[in-house]
Short mmCIF file of C-alpha atoms in Angstrom, two decimals:
data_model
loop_
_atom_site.label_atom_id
_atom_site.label_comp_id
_atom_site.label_asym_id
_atom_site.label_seq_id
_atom_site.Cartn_x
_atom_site.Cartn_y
_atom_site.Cartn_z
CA UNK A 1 112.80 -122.29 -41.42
CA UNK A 2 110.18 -124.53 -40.21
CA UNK A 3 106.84 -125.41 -42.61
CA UNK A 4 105.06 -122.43 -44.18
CA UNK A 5 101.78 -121.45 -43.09
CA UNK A 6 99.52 -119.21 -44.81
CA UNK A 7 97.30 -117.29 -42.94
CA UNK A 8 94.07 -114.71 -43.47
CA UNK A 9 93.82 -111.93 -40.93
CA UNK A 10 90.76 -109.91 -41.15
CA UNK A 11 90.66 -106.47 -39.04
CA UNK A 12 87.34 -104.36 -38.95
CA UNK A 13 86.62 -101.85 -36.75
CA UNK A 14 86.30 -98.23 -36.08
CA UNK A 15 88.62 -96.27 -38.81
CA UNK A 16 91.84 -94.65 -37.41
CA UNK A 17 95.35 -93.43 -38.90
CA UNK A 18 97.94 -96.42 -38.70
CA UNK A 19 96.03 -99.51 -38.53
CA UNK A 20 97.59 -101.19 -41.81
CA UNK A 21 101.49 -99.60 -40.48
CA UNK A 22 101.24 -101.54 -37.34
CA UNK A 23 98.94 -104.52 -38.61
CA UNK A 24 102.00 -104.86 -40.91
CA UNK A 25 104.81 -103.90 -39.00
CA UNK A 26 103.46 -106.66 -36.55
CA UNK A 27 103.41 -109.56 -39.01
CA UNK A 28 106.63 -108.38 -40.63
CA UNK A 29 108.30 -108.90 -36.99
CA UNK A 30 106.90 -112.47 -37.10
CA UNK A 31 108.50 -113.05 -40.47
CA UNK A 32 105.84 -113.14 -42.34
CA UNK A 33 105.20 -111.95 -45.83
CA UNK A 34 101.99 -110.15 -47.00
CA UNK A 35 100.82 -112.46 -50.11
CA UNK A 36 97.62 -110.47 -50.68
CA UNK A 37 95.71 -107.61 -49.13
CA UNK A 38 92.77 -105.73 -49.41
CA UNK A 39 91.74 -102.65 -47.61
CA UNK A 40 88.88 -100.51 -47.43
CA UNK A 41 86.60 -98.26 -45.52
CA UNK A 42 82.88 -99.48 -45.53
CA UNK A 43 80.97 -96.32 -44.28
CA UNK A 44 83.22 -95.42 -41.89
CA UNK A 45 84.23 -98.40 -40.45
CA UNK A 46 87.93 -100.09 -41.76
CA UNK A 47 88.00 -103.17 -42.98
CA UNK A 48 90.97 -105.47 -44.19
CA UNK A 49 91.77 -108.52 -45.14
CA UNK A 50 95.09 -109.83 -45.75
CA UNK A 51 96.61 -113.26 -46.85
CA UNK A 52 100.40 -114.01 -45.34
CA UNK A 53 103.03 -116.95 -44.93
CA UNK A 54 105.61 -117.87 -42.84
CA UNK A 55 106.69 -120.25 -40.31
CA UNK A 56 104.71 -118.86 -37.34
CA UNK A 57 101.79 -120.91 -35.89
CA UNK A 58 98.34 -119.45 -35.93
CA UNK A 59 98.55 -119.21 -31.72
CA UNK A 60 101.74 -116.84 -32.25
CA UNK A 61 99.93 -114.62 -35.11
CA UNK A 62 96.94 -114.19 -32.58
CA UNK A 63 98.98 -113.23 -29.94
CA UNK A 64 100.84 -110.99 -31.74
CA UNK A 65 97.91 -109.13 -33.21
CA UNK A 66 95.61 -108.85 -29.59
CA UNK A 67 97.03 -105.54 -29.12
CA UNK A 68 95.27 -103.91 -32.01
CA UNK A 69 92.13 -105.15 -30.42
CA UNK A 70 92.73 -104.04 -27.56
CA UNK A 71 91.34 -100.89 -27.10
CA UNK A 72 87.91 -102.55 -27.73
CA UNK A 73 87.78 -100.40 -31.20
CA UNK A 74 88.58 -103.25 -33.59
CA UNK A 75 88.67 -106.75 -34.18
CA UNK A 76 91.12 -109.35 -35.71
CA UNK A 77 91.08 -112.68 -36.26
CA UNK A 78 93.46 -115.18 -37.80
CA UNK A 79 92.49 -118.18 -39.52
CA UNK A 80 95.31 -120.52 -41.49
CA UNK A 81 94.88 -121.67 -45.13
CA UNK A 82 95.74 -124.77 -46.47
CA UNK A 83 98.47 -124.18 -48.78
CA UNK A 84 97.58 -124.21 -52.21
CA UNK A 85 99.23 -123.97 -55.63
CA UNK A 86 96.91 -120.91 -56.85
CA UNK A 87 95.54 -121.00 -60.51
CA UNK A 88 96.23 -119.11 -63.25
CA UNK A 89 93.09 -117.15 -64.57
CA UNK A 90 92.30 -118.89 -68.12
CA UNK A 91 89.67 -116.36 -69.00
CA UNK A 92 89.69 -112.94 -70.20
CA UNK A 93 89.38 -109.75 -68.09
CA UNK A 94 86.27 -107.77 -67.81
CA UNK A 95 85.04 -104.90 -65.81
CA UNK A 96 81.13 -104.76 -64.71
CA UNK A 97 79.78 -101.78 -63.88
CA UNK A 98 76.17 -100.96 -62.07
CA UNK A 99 74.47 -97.85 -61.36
CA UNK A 100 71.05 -96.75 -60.21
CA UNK A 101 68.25 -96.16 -57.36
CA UNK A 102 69.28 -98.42 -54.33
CA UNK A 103 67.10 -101.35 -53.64
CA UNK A 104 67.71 -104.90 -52.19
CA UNK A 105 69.13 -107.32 -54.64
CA UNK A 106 71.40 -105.53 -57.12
CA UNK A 107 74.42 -107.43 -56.47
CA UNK A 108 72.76 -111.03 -56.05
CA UNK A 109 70.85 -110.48 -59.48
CA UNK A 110 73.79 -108.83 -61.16
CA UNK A 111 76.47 -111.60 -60.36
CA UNK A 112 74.41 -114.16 -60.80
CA UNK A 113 74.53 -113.35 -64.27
CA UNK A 114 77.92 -113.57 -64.24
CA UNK A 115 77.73 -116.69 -62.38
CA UNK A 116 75.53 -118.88 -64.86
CA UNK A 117 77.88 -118.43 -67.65
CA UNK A 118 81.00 -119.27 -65.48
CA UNK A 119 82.59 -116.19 -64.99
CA UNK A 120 84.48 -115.21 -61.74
CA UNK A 121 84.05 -112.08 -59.86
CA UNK A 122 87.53 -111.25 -58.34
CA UNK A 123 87.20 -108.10 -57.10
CA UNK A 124 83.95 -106.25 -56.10
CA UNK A 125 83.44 -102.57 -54.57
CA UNK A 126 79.98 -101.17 -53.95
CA UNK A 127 79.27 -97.87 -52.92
CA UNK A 128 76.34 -96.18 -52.06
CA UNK A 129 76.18 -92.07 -52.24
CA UNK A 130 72.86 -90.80 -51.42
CA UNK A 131 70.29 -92.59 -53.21
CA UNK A 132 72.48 -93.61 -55.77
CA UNK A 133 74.56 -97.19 -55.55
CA UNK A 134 77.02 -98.01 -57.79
CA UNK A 135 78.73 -101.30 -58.03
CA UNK A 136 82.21 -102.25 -59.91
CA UNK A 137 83.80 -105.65 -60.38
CA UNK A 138 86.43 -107.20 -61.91
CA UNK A 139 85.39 -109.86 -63.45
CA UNK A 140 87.45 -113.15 -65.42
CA UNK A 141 85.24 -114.38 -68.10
CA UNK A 142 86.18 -118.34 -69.74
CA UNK A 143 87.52 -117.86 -73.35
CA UNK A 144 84.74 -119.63 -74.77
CA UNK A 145 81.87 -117.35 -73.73
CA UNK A 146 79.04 -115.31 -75.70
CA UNK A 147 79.99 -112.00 -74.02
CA UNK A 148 77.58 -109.86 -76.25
CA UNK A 149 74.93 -112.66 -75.00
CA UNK A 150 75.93 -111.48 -71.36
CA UNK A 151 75.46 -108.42 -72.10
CA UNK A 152 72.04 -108.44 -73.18
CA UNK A 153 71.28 -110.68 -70.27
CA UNK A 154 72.71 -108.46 -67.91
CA UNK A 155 70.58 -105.12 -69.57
CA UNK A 156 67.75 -107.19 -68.79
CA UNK A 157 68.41 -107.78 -65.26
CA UNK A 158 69.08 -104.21 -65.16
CA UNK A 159 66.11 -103.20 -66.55
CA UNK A 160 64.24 -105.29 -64.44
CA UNK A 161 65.90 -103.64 -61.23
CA UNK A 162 65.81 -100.14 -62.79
CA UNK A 163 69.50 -99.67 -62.89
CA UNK A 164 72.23 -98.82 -65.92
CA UNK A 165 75.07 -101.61 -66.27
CA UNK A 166 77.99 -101.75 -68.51
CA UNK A 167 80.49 -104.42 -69.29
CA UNK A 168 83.69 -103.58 -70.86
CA UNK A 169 86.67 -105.85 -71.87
CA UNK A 170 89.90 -104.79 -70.11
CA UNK A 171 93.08 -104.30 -72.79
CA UNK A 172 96.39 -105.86 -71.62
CA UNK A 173 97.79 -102.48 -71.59
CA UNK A 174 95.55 -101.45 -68.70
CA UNK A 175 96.35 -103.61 -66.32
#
């Protein structure tokens, strides 16, 4: 086996049945394994992003993948990583949750927040029903900080943007 290569393929496009069984089945026939993934659909429109290894060359990966664009419907694109020994998380785990009228800004304001005290968003879905946008993220917090000072920074940012937020710690039993 030659020198392992990670790689991040992103596919968006115009939703369909099958996209992730032949994205995979595709870079499973190159050898490579699926390291992480994440998929969603992002009003109506499929988007995915997935982290791999193996020995094949981003040139190979590419060519291997043009099918899927093909049909002019969606778009990949292959990038390769430097290979890095990937940190454990020395925080603890949180979960922030937003909801309210939909207006410009929530999520820059809101994470920000997050941001000043060192905390790490590492997941992030926002969804917007109607008038009403709701935002939830996972969130790794250092040991050290004031979380009930968070808090009451983040109510005021809330206020301020005239949504509810909550922040709750996540047990080890629920992950």
């Amino acid at each position: 086996m030659g020198a392992v290569t990670l790689h991040a393929i992103t596919v968006l496009g115009h939703d369909r049945p099958g996209i992730i069984a032949e994205t995979t089945a595709i870079l499973g026939g190159l050898g490579l394994n699926l390291e992480d993934s994440s998929m969603t659909l992002l009003r109506g429109h499929f988007a995915m992003t997935l982290i791999s290894a193996g020995d094949a060359d981003v040139d190979t990966v590419e060519a291997a993948l043009a099918p899927l664009a093909s049909g002019g419907d969606l778009t990949v694109s292959v990038r390769e990583l430097p290979v890095e020994r990937v940190a454990d998380l020395a925080g603890t785990s949180w979960v922030l949750s937003v909801h309210g009228g939909d207006r410009p800004g929530i999520v820059s304001s809101v994470v920000s927040r997050v941001a000043e005290v060192g905390g790490n968003i590492t997941d992030l879905t926002t969804r917007l029903a109607g008038d009403l946008y709701v935002l939830v993220a996972e969130v790794d917090l250092p040991k050290d900080v004031d979380s009930d000072a968070l808090l009451v920074s983040l109510r005021e940012t809330a206020a301020e943007l005239g949504v509810g937020v909550s922040l709750h710690e996540v047990e080890a039993d629920e992950l």
